[in-house]
PDB file of C-alpha atoms in Angstrom:
ATOM      1  CA  UNK F 140     -83.848 -11.024   1.901  1.00  0.00           C
ATOM      2  CA  UNK F 141     -86.888  -9.005   3.389  1.00  0.00           C
ATOM      3  CA  UNK F 142     -86.916  -8.024   7.180  1.00  0.00           C
ATOM      4  CA  UNK F 143     -85.394 -11.322   8.282  1.00  0.00           C
ATOM      5  CA  UNK F 144     -83.889  -9.305  11.112  1.00  0.00           C
ATOM      6  CA  UNK F 145     -87.495  -8.972  12.675  1.00  0.00           C
ATOM      7  CA  UNK F 146     -87.324 -12.915  12.862  1.00  0.00           C
ATOM      8  CA  UNK F 147     -83.603 -13.131  14.080  1.00  0.00           C
ATOM      9  CA  UNK F 148     -83.094 -10.125  16.634  1.00  0.00           C
ATOM     10  CA  UNK F 149     -79.448 -11.960  17.714  1.00  0.00           C
ATOM     11  CA  UNK F 150     -78.475 -13.213  14.353  1.00  0.00           C
ATOM     12  CA  UNK F 151     -75.062 -11.598  13.577  1.00  0.00           C
ATOM     13  CA  UNK F 152     -75.692 -12.017  10.983  1.00  0.00           C
ATOM     14  CA  UNK F 153     -64.094 -25.620  -5.930  1.00  0.00           C
ATOM     15  CA  UNK F 154     -66.091 -27.527  -8.117  1.00  0.00           C
ATOM     16  CA  UNK F 155     -64.799 -28.730 -11.494  1.00  0.00           C
ATOM     17  CA  UNK F 156     -67.278 -27.040 -13.894  1.00  0.00           C
ATOM     18  CA  UNK F 157     -69.252 -29.433 -16.306  1.00  0.00           C
ATOM     19  CA  UNK F 158     -71.205 -29.627 -19.600  1.00  0.00           C
ATOM     20  CA  UNK F 159     -74.835 -28.459 -19.400  1.00  0.00           C
ATOM     21  CA  UNK F 160     -76.880 -31.581 -20.317  1.00  0.00           C
ATOM     22  CA  UNK F 161     -80.119 -31.028 -21.765  1.00  0.00           C
ATOM     23  CA  UNK F 162     -82.497 -34.300 -22.715  1.00  0.00           C
ATOM     24  CA  UNK F 163     -83.959 -33.902 -25.990  1.00  0.00           C
ATOM     25  CA  UNK F 164     -87.618 -34.393 -25.172  1.00  0.00           C
ATOM     26  CA  UNK F 165     -88.626 -35.736 -28.624  1.00  0.00           C
ATOM     27  CA  UNK F 166     -86.176 -38.958 -28.358  1.00  0.00           C
ATOM     28  CA  UNK F 167     -84.840 -38.732 -24.514  1.00  0.00           C
ATOM     29  CA  UNK F 168     -81.510 -38.527 -25.605  1.00  0.00           C
ATOM     30  CA  UNK F 169     -78.977 -36.417 -23.766  1.00  0.00           C
ATOM     31  CA  UNK F 170     -77.516 -33.499 -25.820  1.00  0.00           C
ATOM     32  CA  UNK F 171     -74.216 -32.265 -24.135  1.00  0.00           C
ATOM     33  CA  UNK F 172     -73.879 -28.494 -24.500  1.00  0.00           C
ATOM     34  CA  UNK F 173     -69.990 -27.380 -23.725  1.00  0.00           C
ATOM     35  CA  UNK F 174     -70.265 -24.397 -21.828  1.00  0.00           C
ATOM     36  CA  UNK F 175     -68.369 -23.295 -18.599  1.00  0.00           C
ATOM     37  CA  UNK F 176     -69.441 -20.370 -16.343  1.00  0.00           C
ATOM     38  CA  UNK F 177     -66.370 -18.241 -16.083  1.00  0.00           C
ATOM     39  CA  UNK F 178     -65.321 -17.028 -12.718  1.00  0.00           C
ATOM     40  CA  UNK F 179     -63.778 -13.767 -14.045  1.00  0.00           C
ATOM     41  CA  UNK F 180     -67.156 -12.875 -15.203  1.00  0.00           C
ATOM     42  CA  UNK F 181     -69.038 -13.778 -12.011  1.00  0.00           C
ATOM     43  CA  UNK F 182     -66.596 -11.903 -10.150  1.00  0.00           C
ATOM     44  CA  UNK F 183     -67.192  -8.933 -12.593  1.00  0.00           C
ATOM     45  CA  UNK F 184     -70.638  -8.252 -12.294  1.00  0.00           C
ATOM     46  CA  UNK F 185     -70.630  -9.260  -8.515  1.00  0.00           C
ATOM     47  CA  UNK F 186     -67.914  -6.548  -7.584  1.00  0.00           C
ATOM     48  CA  UNK F 187     -69.598  -3.736  -9.569  1.00  0.00           C
ATOM     49  CA  UNK F 188     -73.228  -4.463  -8.122  1.00  0.00           C
ATOM     50  CA  UNK F 189     -71.530  -4.580  -4.370  1.00  0.00           C
ATOM     51  CA  UNK F 190     -69.177  -1.607  -4.814  1.00  0.00           C
ATOM     52  CA  UNK F 191     -69.068   1.486  -2.855  1.00  0.00           C
ATOM     53  CA  UNK F 192     -70.367   3.372  -5.895  1.00  0.00           C
ATOM     54  CA  UNK F 193     -73.864   2.312  -5.824  1.00  0.00           C
ATOM     55  CA  UNK F 194     -74.022   3.142  -2.246  1.00  0.00           C
ATOM     56  CA  UNK F 195     -76.019   0.092  -1.005  1.00  0.00           C
ATOM     57  CA  UNK F 196     -78.531   0.190  -4.093  1.00  0.00           C
ATOM     58  CA  UNK F 197     -81.649   1.601  -2.006  1.00  0.00           C
ATOM     59  CA  UNK F 198     -84.904   1.341  -4.034  1.00  0.00           C
ATOM     60  CA  UNK F 199     -85.398   4.821  -5.490  1.00  0.00           C
ATOM     61  CA  UNK F 200     -81.797   6.148  -4.904  1.00  0.00           C
ATOM     62  CA  UNK F 201     -79.247   6.981  -7.310  1.00  0.00           C
ATOM     63  CA  UNK F 202     -77.244   3.809  -6.406  1.00  0.00           C
ATOM     64  CA  UNK F 203     -80.298   1.614  -7.586  1.00  0.00           C
ATOM     65  CA  UNK F 204     -80.389   3.610 -10.931  1.00  0.00           C
ATOM     66  CA  UNK F 205     -76.671   2.871 -11.550  1.00  0.00           C
ATOM     67  CA  UNK F 206     -77.184  -0.953 -10.918  1.00  0.00           C
ATOM     68  CA  UNK F 207     -80.088  -0.660 -13.244  1.00  0.00           C
ATOM     69  CA  UNK F 208     -78.145   0.852 -16.054  1.00  0.00           C
ATOM     70  CA  UNK F 209     -75.403  -1.964 -15.564  1.00  0.00           C
ATOM     71  CA  UNK F 210     -78.201  -4.513 -15.734  1.00  0.00           C
ATOM     72  CA  UNK F 211     -79.666  -3.188 -18.868  1.00  0.00           C
ATOM     73  CA  UNK F 212     -76.555  -2.829 -20.499  1.00  0.00           C
ATOM     74  CA  UNK F 213     -75.603  -6.283 -19.690  1.00  0.00           C
ATOM     75  CA  UNK F 214     -79.018  -7.598 -21.409  1.00  0.00           C
ATOM     76  CA  UNK F 215     -78.110  -5.424 -24.308  1.00  0.00           C
ATOM     77  CA  UNK F 216     -74.368  -6.854 -24.628  1.00  0.00           C
ATOM     78  CA  UNK F 217     -75.913 -10.314 -24.548  1.00  0.00           C
ATOM     79  CA  UNK F 218     -78.673  -9.749 -26.890  1.00  0.00           C
ATOM     80  CA  UNK F 219     -81.520 -10.511 -24.236  1.00  0.00           C
ATOM     81  CA  UNK F 220     -84.748  -8.315 -25.551  1.00  0.00           C
ATOM     82  CA  UNK F 221     -86.730  -6.118 -23.256  1.00  0.00           C
ATOM     83  CA  UNK F 222     -89.986  -7.872 -22.586  1.00  0.00           C
ATOM     84  CA  UNK F 223     -91.962  -4.591 -22.381  1.00  0.00           C
ATOM     85  CA  UNK F 224     -91.393  -1.497 -24.923  1.00  0.00           C
ATOM     86  CA  UNK F 225     -88.062  -0.957 -22.397  1.00  0.00           C
ATOM     87  CA  UNK F 226     -85.866  -2.812 -20.285  1.00  0.00           C
ATOM     88  CA  UNK F 227     -87.512  -0.910 -17.309  1.00  0.00           C
ATOM     89  CA  UNK F 228     -90.672  -1.873 -15.370  1.00  0.00           C
ATOM     90  CA  UNK F 229     -91.701   1.239 -13.309  1.00  0.00           C
ATOM     91  CA  UNK F 230     -93.058   0.355 -10.132  1.00  0.00           C
ATOM     92  CA  UNK F 231     -96.887   1.113  -9.309  1.00  0.00           C
ATOM     93  CA  UNK F 232     -96.329   0.072  -5.796  1.00  0.00           C
ATOM     94  CA  UNK F 233     -93.578   2.598  -4.716  1.00  0.00           C
ATOM     95  CA  UNK F 234     -94.221   6.548  -4.034  1.00  0.00           C
ATOM     96  CA  UNK F 235     -90.933   7.434  -5.738  1.00  0.00           C
ATOM     97  CA  UNK F 236     -89.402   6.553  -9.115  1.00  0.00           C
ATOM     98  CA  UNK F 237     -88.174   2.949  -9.096  1.00  0.00           C
ATOM     99  CA  UNK F 238     -87.886   0.228 -11.699  1.00  0.00           C
ATOM    100  CA  UNK F 239     -87.668  -3.715 -12.277  1.00  0.00           C
ATOM    101  CA  UNK F 240     -85.150  -4.678 -14.956  1.00  0.00           C
ATOM    102  CA  UNK F 241     -86.965  -7.026 -17.424  1.00  0.00           C
ATOM    103  CA  UNK F 242     -85.720  -9.246 -20.357  1.00  0.00           C
ATOM    104  CA  UNK F 243     -86.684 -12.234 -22.015  1.00  0.00           C
ATOM    105  CA  UNK F 244     -85.569 -14.982 -24.431  1.00  0.00           C
ATOM    106  CA  UNK F 245     -88.260 -16.616 -26.497  1.00  0.00           C
ATOM    107  CA  UNK F 246     -88.638 -19.940 -26.606  1.00  0.00           C
ATOM    108  CA  UNK F 247     -88.257 -22.086 -29.504  1.00  0.00           C
ATOM    109  CA  UNK F 248     -91.450 -24.387 -29.675  1.00  0.00           C
ATOM    110  CA  UNK F 249     -94.331 -22.944 -31.505  1.00  0.00           C
ATOM    111  CA  UNK F 250     -96.592 -23.854 -28.409  1.00  0.00           C
ATOM    112  CA  UNK F 251     -94.275 -24.054 -25.541  1.00  0.00           C
ATOM    113  CA  UNK F 252     -93.200 -20.505 -26.138  1.00  0.00           C
ATOM    114  CA  UNK F 253     -96.324 -19.376 -24.770  1.00  0.00           C
ATOM    115  CA  UNK F 254     -95.377 -20.900 -21.547  1.00  0.00           C
ATOM    116  CA  UNK F 255     -92.813 -18.872 -19.213  1.00  0.00           C
ATOM    117  CA  UNK F 256     -90.236 -19.596 -16.630  1.00  0.00           C
ATOM    118  CA  UNK F 257     -89.255 -16.741 -14.675  1.00  0.00           C
ATOM    119  CA  UNK F 258     -85.564 -16.578 -13.433  1.00  0.00           C
ATOM    120  CA  UNK F 259     -85.442 -13.686 -10.794  1.00  0.00           C
ATOM    121  CA  UNK F 260     -83.396 -12.109  -8.071  1.00  0.00           C
ATOM    122  CA  UNK F 261     -83.847  -8.498  -6.498  1.00  0.00           C
ATOM    123  CA  UNK F 262     -81.160  -5.903  -6.976  1.00  0.00           C
ATOM    124  CA  UNK F 263     -82.072  -3.536  -4.480  1.00  0.00           C
ATOM    125  CA  UNK F 264     -80.607  -3.298  -0.868  1.00  0.00           C
ATOM    126  CA  UNK F 265     -80.697  -1.203   1.984  1.00  0.00           C
ATOM    127  CA  UNK F 266     -78.522   1.727   1.383  1.00  0.00           C
ATOM    128  CA  UNK F 267     -76.330   3.692   3.724  1.00  0.00           C
ATOM    129  CA  UNK F 268     -76.012   2.846   7.575  1.00  0.00           C
ATOM    130  CA  UNK F 269     -76.593   5.674   9.967  1.00  0.00           C
ATOM    131  CA  UNK F 270     -74.448   4.647  12.429  1.00  0.00           C
ATOM    132  CA  UNK F 271     -71.871   2.528  10.574  1.00  0.00           C
ATOM    133  CA  UNK F 272     -69.226   0.041  11.792  1.00  0.00           C
ATOM    134  CA  UNK F 273     -65.579   1.174  11.894  1.00  0.00           C
ATOM    135  CA  UNK F 274     -66.133   4.003   9.453  1.00  0.00           C
ATOM    136  CA  UNK F 275     -67.961   1.857   6.855  1.00  0.00           C
ATOM    137  CA  UNK F 276     -71.674   3.257   6.179  1.00  0.00           C
ATOM    138  CA  UNK F 277     -72.605   1.240   3.112  1.00  0.00           C
ATOM    139  CA  UNK F 278     -74.606  -1.519   3.133  1.00  0.00           C
ATOM    140  CA  UNK F 279     -73.189  -3.237  -0.186  1.00  0.00           C
ATOM    141  CA  UNK F 280     -75.443  -6.041  -0.044  1.00  0.00           C
ATOM    142  CA  UNK F 281     -72.931  -8.505  -1.885  1.00  0.00           C
ATOM    143  CA  UNK F 282     -74.816 -11.672  -0.379  1.00  0.00           C
ATOM    144  CA  UNK F 283     -78.188  -9.902  -0.201  1.00  0.00           C
ATOM    145  CA  UNK F 284     -78.967 -10.181  -3.140  1.00  0.00           C
ATOM    146  CA  UNK F 285     -76.089  -9.084  -5.790  1.00  0.00           C
ATOM    147  CA  UNK F 286     -75.273 -12.661  -5.770  1.00  0.00           C
ATOM    148  CA  UNK F 287     -78.450 -13.951  -6.792  1.00  0.00           C
ATOM    149  CA  UNK F 288     -78.643 -10.819  -9.350  1.00  0.00           C
ATOM    150  CA  UNK F 289     -75.111 -12.299 -11.040  1.00  0.00           C
ATOM    151  CA  UNK F 290     -76.746 -15.634 -11.125  1.00  0.00           C
ATOM    152  CA  UNK F 291     -79.821 -14.520 -13.063  1.00  0.00           C
ATOM    153  CA  UNK F 292     -77.434 -12.489 -15.379  1.00  0.00           C
ATOM    154  CA  UNK F 293     -74.976 -15.253 -16.210  1.00  0.00           C
ATOM    155  CA  UNK F 294     -77.942 -17.802 -16.908  1.00  0.00           C
ATOM    156  CA  UNK F 295     -79.475 -14.848 -18.994  1.00  0.00           C
ATOM    157  CA  UNK F 296     -76.205 -14.845 -21.036  1.00  0.00           C
ATOM    158  CA  UNK F 297     -76.024 -18.620 -21.516  1.00  0.00           C
ATOM    159  CA  UNK F 298     -79.619 -18.843 -22.724  1.00  0.00           C
ATOM    160  CA  UNK F 299     -79.478 -15.926 -25.271  1.00  0.00           C
ATOM    161  CA  UNK F 300     -76.609 -17.755 -26.682  1.00  0.00           C
ATOM    162  CA  UNK F 301     -77.647 -21.226 -26.652  1.00  0.00           C
ATOM    163  CA  UNK F 302     -81.121 -20.720 -27.778  1.00  0.00           C
ATOM    164  CA  UNK F 303     -82.300 -23.902 -26.524  1.00  0.00           C
ATOM    165  CA  UNK F 304     -85.359 -23.354 -24.627  1.00  0.00           C
ATOM    166  CA  UNK F 305     -88.491 -24.304 -25.724  1.00  0.00           C
ATOM    167  CA  UNK F 306     -90.244 -22.592 -23.079  1.00  0.00           C
ATOM    168  CA  UNK F 307     -89.885 -18.855 -23.039  1.00  0.00           C
ATOM    169  CA  UNK F 308     -87.606 -17.321 -20.117  1.00  0.00           C
ATOM    170  CA  UNK F 309     -88.334 -14.052 -18.487  1.00  0.00           C
ATOM    171  CA  UNK F 310     -85.009 -12.727 -16.520  1.00  0.00           C
ATOM    172  CA  UNK F 311     -86.207 -10.241 -13.817  1.00  0.00           C
ATOM    173  CA  UNK F 312     -84.199  -8.096 -11.503  1.00  0.00           C
ATOM    174  CA  UNK F 313     -86.712  -6.804  -8.750  1.00  0.00           C
ATOM    175  CA  UNK F 314     -86.298  -3.484  -7.157  1.00  0.00           C
ATOM    176  CA  UNK F 315     -88.328  -3.001  -3.833  1.00  0.00           C
ATOM    177  CA  UNK F 316     -87.842  -6.232  -2.383  1.00  0.00           C
ATOM    178  CA  UNK F 317     -86.249  -4.641   0.771  1.00  0.00           C
ATOM    179  CA  UNK F 318     -89.361  -2.408   1.153  1.00  0.00           C
ATOM    180  CA  UNK F 319     -91.786  -4.966   1.592  1.00  0.00           C
ATOM    181  CA  UNK F 320     -91.635  -7.045  -1.767  1.00  0.00           C
ATOM    182  CA  UNK F 321     -92.899  -4.094  -3.889  1.00  0.00           C
ATOM    183  CA  UNK F 322     -91.048  -4.973  -7.339  1.00  0.00           C
ATOM    184  CA  UNK F 323     -92.271  -8.432  -7.397  1.00  0.00           C
ATOM    185  CA  UNK F 324     -95.819  -7.446  -6.184  1.00  0.00           C
ATOM    186  CA  UNK F 325     -96.116  -4.941  -9.029  1.00  0.00           C
ATOM    187  CA  UNK F 326     -95.044  -7.164 -11.665  1.00  0.00           C
ATOM    188  CA  UNK F 327     -96.829 -10.467 -10.683  1.00  0.00           C
ATOM    189  CA  UNK F 328    -100.276  -8.232 -10.747  1.00  0.00           C
ATOM    190  CA  UNK F 329     -99.268  -6.820 -13.981  1.00  0.00           C
ATOM    191  CA  UNK F 330     -98.480 -10.072 -15.928  1.00  0.00           C
ATOM    192  CA  UNK F 331    -101.506 -11.724 -14.404  1.00  0.00           C
ATOM    193  CA  UNK F 332    -103.707  -8.771 -16.132  1.00  0.00           C
ATOM    194  CA  UNK F 333    -102.217  -9.687 -19.398  1.00  0.00           C
ATOM    195  CA  UNK F 334    -102.923 -13.448 -18.942  1.00  0.00           C
ATOM    196  CA  UNK F 335     -99.148 -14.335 -18.584  1.00  0.00           C
ATOM    197  CA  UNK F 336     -98.793 -18.137 -18.731  1.00  0.00           C
ATOM    198  CA  UNK F 337     -96.413 -18.878 -16.057  1.00  0.00           C
ATOM    199  CA  UNK F 338     -94.881 -22.284 -15.802  1.00  0.00           C
ATOM    200  CA  UNK F 339     -92.673 -21.889 -12.853  1.00  0.00           C
ATOM    201  CA  UNK F 340     -90.446 -19.138 -10.755  1.00  0.00           C
ATOM    202  CA  UNK F 341     -87.005 -19.938  -9.901  1.00  0.00           C
ATOM    203  CA  UNK F 342     -85.741 -16.953  -7.477  1.00  0.00           C
ATOM    204  CA  UNK F 343     -82.232 -16.873  -6.558  1.00  0.00           C
ATOM    205  CA  UNK F 344     -81.631 -15.262  -3.045  1.00  0.00           C
ATOM    206  CA  UNK F 345     -78.342 -14.976  -1.367  1.00  0.00           C
ATOM    207  CA  UNK F 346     -75.890 -17.743  -2.774  1.00  0.00           C
ATOM    208  CA  UNK F 347     -72.492 -15.799  -1.922  1.00  0.00           C
ATOM    209  CA  UNK F 348     -71.203 -18.538   0.274  1.00  0.00           C
ATOM    210  CA  UNK F 349     -71.503 -22.401   0.480  1.00  0.00           C
ATOM    211  CA  UNK F 350     -73.073 -24.602   3.267  1.00  0.00           C
ATOM    212  CA  UNK F 351     -71.097 -27.505   5.041  1.00  0.00           C
ATOM    213  CA  UNK F 352     -73.891 -29.724   4.026  1.00  0.00           C
ATOM    214  CA  UNK F 353     -74.568 -32.912   1.846  1.00  0.00           C
ATOM    215  CA  UNK F 354     -76.520 -30.764  -0.601  1.00  0.00           C
ATOM    216  CA  UNK F 355     -75.567 -27.657  -2.686  1.00  0.00           C
ATOM    217  CA  UNK F 356     -78.448 -25.338  -1.763  1.00  0.00           C
ATOM    218  CA  UNK F 357     -82.311 -25.289  -0.405  1.00  0.00           C
ATOM    219  CA  UNK F 358     -85.416 -24.093  -1.788  1.00  0.00           C
ATOM    220  CA  UNK F 359     -87.921 -22.179   0.246  1.00  0.00           C
ATOM    221  CA  UNK F 360     -91.180 -24.137   0.559  1.00  0.00           C
ATOM    222  CA  UNK F 361     -89.820 -27.340   0.014  1.00  0.00           C
ATOM    223  CA  UNK F 362     -92.696 -29.644   0.498  1.00  0.00           C
ATOM    224  CA  UNK F 363     -95.206 -26.894  -1.615  1.00  0.00           C
ATOM    225  CA  UNK F 364     -93.973 -28.658  -4.951  1.00  0.00           C
ATOM    226  CA  UNK F 365     -92.076 -31.319  -6.405  1.00  0.00           C
ATOM    227  CA  UNK F 366     -89.153 -28.625  -7.493  1.00  0.00           C
ATOM    228  CA  UNK F 367     -86.415 -29.815  -5.446  1.00  0.00           C
ATOM    229  CA  UNK F 368     -86.889 -33.615  -6.540  1.00  0.00           C
ATOM    230  CA  UNK F 369     -86.961 -32.402 -10.404  1.00  0.00           C
ATOM    231  CA  UNK F 370     -84.021 -30.450 -10.058  1.00  0.00           C
ATOM    232  CA  UNK F 371     -82.159 -33.142  -8.476  1.00  0.00           C
ATOM    233  CA  UNK F 372     -83.453 -35.406 -11.111  1.00  0.00           C
ATOM    234  CA  UNK F 373     -82.332 -32.984 -13.820  1.00  0.00           C
ATOM    235  CA  UNK F 374     -78.966 -32.265 -12.496  1.00  0.00           C
ATOM    236  CA  UNK F 375     -78.161 -36.128 -11.597  1.00  0.00           C
ATOM    237  CA  UNK F 376     -76.863 -34.683  -7.909  1.00  0.00           C
ATOM    238  CA  UNK F 377     -78.032 -34.075  -4.506  1.00  0.00           C
ATOM    239  CA  UNK F 378     -78.453 -30.327  -5.481  1.00  0.00           C
ATOM    240  CA  UNK F 379     -81.109 -29.090  -3.417  1.00  0.00           C
ATOM    241  CA  UNK F 380     -82.146 -30.357   0.234  1.00  0.00           C
ATOM    242  CA  UNK F 381     -84.543 -29.626   2.954  1.00  0.00           C
ATOM    243  CA  UNK F 382     -82.999 -26.923   5.529  1.00  0.00           C
ATOM    244  CA  UNK F 383     -85.231 -26.994   8.589  1.00  0.00           C
ATOM    245  CA  UNK F 384     -84.595 -23.509   9.426  1.00  0.00           C
ATOM    246  CA  UNK F 385     -86.179 -22.322   6.278  1.00  0.00           C
ATOM    247  CA  UNK F 386     -89.394 -24.156   7.294  1.00  0.00           C
ATOM    248  CA  UNK F 387     -89.333 -22.565  10.852  1.00  0.00           C
ATOM    249  CA  UNK F 388     -88.598 -18.774   9.622  1.00  0.00           C
ATOM    250  CA  UNK F 389     -91.132 -19.560   6.866  1.00  0.00           C
ATOM    251  CA  UNK F 390     -88.897 -17.861   4.176  1.00  0.00           C
ATOM    252  CA  UNK F 391     -91.368 -19.045   1.342  1.00  0.00           C
ATOM    253  CA  UNK F 392     -93.061 -16.033   2.042  1.00  0.00           C
ATOM    254  CA  UNK F 393     -90.518 -13.612   2.592  1.00  0.00           C
ATOM    255  CA  UNK F 394     -88.644 -13.219  -0.765  1.00  0.00           C
ATOM    256  CA  UNK F 395     -90.141 -12.410  -4.541  1.00  0.00           C
ATOM    257  CA  UNK F 396     -91.207 -15.724  -4.932  1.00  0.00           C
ATOM    258  CA  UNK F 397     -94.160 -15.538  -2.649  1.00  0.00           C
ATOM    259  CA  UNK F 398     -95.773 -12.601  -4.804  1.00  0.00           C
ATOM    260  CA  UNK F 399     -96.090 -14.963  -7.769  1.00  0.00           C
ATOM    261  CA  UNK F 400     -97.184 -17.618  -6.091  1.00  0.00           C
ATOM    262  CA  UNK F 401     -99.845 -15.472  -4.539  1.00  0.00           C
ATOM    263  CA  UNK F 402    -101.135 -14.507  -7.951  1.00  0.00           C
ATOM    264  CA  UNK F 403    -100.538 -17.365  -9.889  1.00  0.00           C
ATOM    265  CA  UNK F 404    -100.661 -20.379  -7.442  1.00  0.00           C
ATOM    266  CA  UNK F 405     -98.061 -22.491  -9.370  1.00  0.00           C
ATOM    267  CA  UNK F 406     -94.366 -23.581  -8.130  1.00  0.00           C
ATOM    268  CA  UNK F 407     -92.693 -20.109  -7.364  1.00  0.00           C
ATOM    269  CA  UNK F 408     -89.742 -20.814  -5.051  1.00  0.00           C
ATOM    270  CA  UNK F 409     -86.534 -19.312  -4.203  1.00  0.00           C
ATOM    271  CA  UNK F 410     -83.262 -21.009  -3.975  1.00  0.00           C
ATOM    272  CA  UNK F 411     -80.471 -20.238  -1.479  1.00  0.00           C
ATOM    273  CA  UNK F 412     -77.107 -21.093   0.024  1.00  0.00           C
ATOM    274  CA  UNK F 413     -77.596 -19.120   3.297  1.00  0.00           C
ATOM    275  CA  UNK F 414     -78.195 -21.273   6.026  1.00  0.00           C
ATOM    276  CA  UNK F 415     -77.984 -19.087   9.334  1.00  0.00           C
ATOM    277  CA  UNK F 416     -74.843 -20.478  10.171  1.00  0.00           C
ATOM    278  CA  UNK F 417     -72.310 -19.646   7.236  1.00  0.00           C
ATOM    279  CA  UNK F 418     -72.731 -16.035   7.063  1.00  0.00           C
ATOM    280  CA  UNK F 419     -73.005 -13.353   9.819  1.00  0.00           C
ATOM    281  CA  UNK F 420     -73.135 -10.009   8.045  1.00  0.00           C
ATOM    282  CA  UNK F 421     -77.023 -10.316   7.185  1.00  0.00           C
ATOM    283  CA  UNK F 422     -77.950  -6.644   6.517  1.00  0.00           C
ATOM    284  CA  UNK F 423     -74.326  -5.401   7.469  1.00  0.00           C
ATOM    285  CA  UNK F 424     -72.005  -3.231   6.038  1.00  0.00           C
ATOM    286  CA  UNK F 425     -69.767  -5.996   5.894  1.00  0.00           C
ATOM    287  CA  UNK F 426     -71.884  -7.812   3.521  1.00  0.00           C
ATOM    288  CA  UNK F 427     -69.210  -7.074   0.500  1.00  0.00           C
ATOM    289  CA  UNK F 428     -67.488  -8.350  -2.145  1.00  0.00           C
ATOM    290  CA  UNK F 429     -64.607  -9.695  -0.202  1.00  0.00           C
ATOM    291  CA  UNK F 430     -66.650 -11.713   1.947  1.00  0.00           C
ATOM    292  CA  UNK F 431     -68.032 -13.865  -1.262  1.00  0.00           C
ATOM    293  CA  UNK F 432     -66.812 -17.140  -2.401  1.00  0.00           C
ATOM    294  CA  UNK F 433     -66.795 -16.798  -6.335  1.00  0.00           C
ATOM    295  CA  UNK F 434     -65.415 -20.493  -7.097  1.00  0.00           C
ATOM    296  CA  UNK F 435     -68.778 -21.784  -5.012  1.00  0.00           C
ATOM    297  CA  UNK F 436     -70.949 -19.118  -6.669  1.00  0.00           C
ATOM    298  CA  UNK F 437     -69.789 -20.085 -10.259  1.00  0.00           C
ATOM    299  CA  UNK F 438     -70.058 -23.699  -9.173  1.00  0.00           C
ATOM    300  CA  UNK F 439     -73.800 -22.832  -8.112  1.00  0.00           C
ATOM    301  CA  UNK F 440     -74.565 -21.427 -11.383  1.00  0.00           C
ATOM    302  CA  UNK F 441     -72.779 -24.094 -13.450  1.00  0.00           C
ATOM    303  CA  UNK F 442     -74.761 -26.947 -11.317  1.00  0.00           C
ATOM    304  CA  UNK F 443     -78.320 -25.366 -11.726  1.00  0.00           C
ATOM    305  CA  UNK F 444     -78.119 -24.613 -15.581  1.00  0.00           C
ATOM    306  CA  UNK F 445     -78.906 -27.945 -16.682  1.00  0.00           C
ATOM    307  CA  UNK F 446     -81.728 -28.163 -14.283  1.00  0.00           C
ATOM    308  CA  UNK F 447     -83.163 -24.607 -15.806  1.00  0.00           C
ATOM    309  CA  UNK F 448     -82.523 -25.815 -19.192  1.00  0.00           C
ATOM    310  CA  UNK F 449     -84.498 -29.046 -18.241  1.00  0.00           C
ATOM    311  CA  UNK F 450     -87.650 -26.941 -16.947  1.00  0.00           C
ATOM    312  CA  UNK F 451     -87.508 -24.952 -20.198  1.00  0.00           C
ATOM    313  CA  UNK F 452     -87.636 -27.874 -22.316  1.00  0.00           C
ATOM    314  CA  UNK F 453     -89.888 -30.694 -21.012  1.00  0.00           C
ATOM    315  CA  UNK F 454     -92.975 -31.340 -23.129  1.00  0.00           C
ATOM    316  CA  UNK F 455     -95.361 -31.787 -20.465  1.00  0.00           C
ATOM    317  CA  UNK F 456     -95.742 -29.810 -17.140  1.00  0.00           C
ATOM    318  CA  UNK F 457     -93.347 -31.913 -15.053  1.00  0.00           C
ATOM    319  CA  UNK F 458     -93.001 -29.396 -11.963  1.00  0.00           C
ATOM    320  CA  UNK F 459     -96.411 -29.288 -10.110  1.00  0.00           C
ATOM    321  CA  UNK F 460     -97.699 -28.109  -6.694  1.00  0.00           C
ATOM    322  CA  UNK F 461     -98.295 -30.585  -4.082  1.00  0.00           C
ATOM    323  CA  UNK F 462    -100.441 -29.018  -1.624  1.00  0.00           C
TER     324      UNK F 462
END
């Protein structure tokens, strides 16, 4: 998450899988899709993205390129098509060479496929720490935001196989988030110029550890749209709740969702399970793979899949702005 340390100068910073349920919009009869997110797959992607080999994935550096190579191959292996001529969307907002990684799964409905849902996360992080801690100098960024990137990758794998989305879904791994939301600013402007029809953006940010609350996650800008309520309706659970700290620190404006809201003025929000109490290694070299809760991440992806599937299939625009 971008520059949260400016707001918090003193911050040191297993659930049983279930079937994905999608309501058939034509007859409102639930269609049960037996699909289980695998912990081993979640762990594999996360472990690589947070490995020392990638040297903290700083925008424009060699580690970022290695991460992009991995994510591009992930798309290829899972038959997720590139949205542009290639998966790599070179930034116009960065002085060096850096790129988002963009794939998509086309919608199945002749009309609704022209509308898009964006599922996104940033795969960059802050690179090498000059001072280090106990001989460790690599900011691996497992929670921030290899965790969200892993979740988006798993969702892309599901939809590319299920092909049950009436709306098209754009899967985006942003770079440059830690440099000032550069990747999302670039892509939002680019897509707007192409008359891109955005239904909603669901950005995933820092989901590596669970909260001790009566809901699974929170979204930024809770009261700006009805997205939270609709997600809970779609999952049939108290999946999304309101986190006062989110509103206090105005996190809606500090992740890649804001770039798209700023341009498209439709529901664009980030979901997170980092609540300022459950993880003390924000922008710290100890934000690494071993600090992550893989069963929690797996359960998170499993629980959110029905909501995303329902977003992609409602015949009308159910998710709307409130203010």
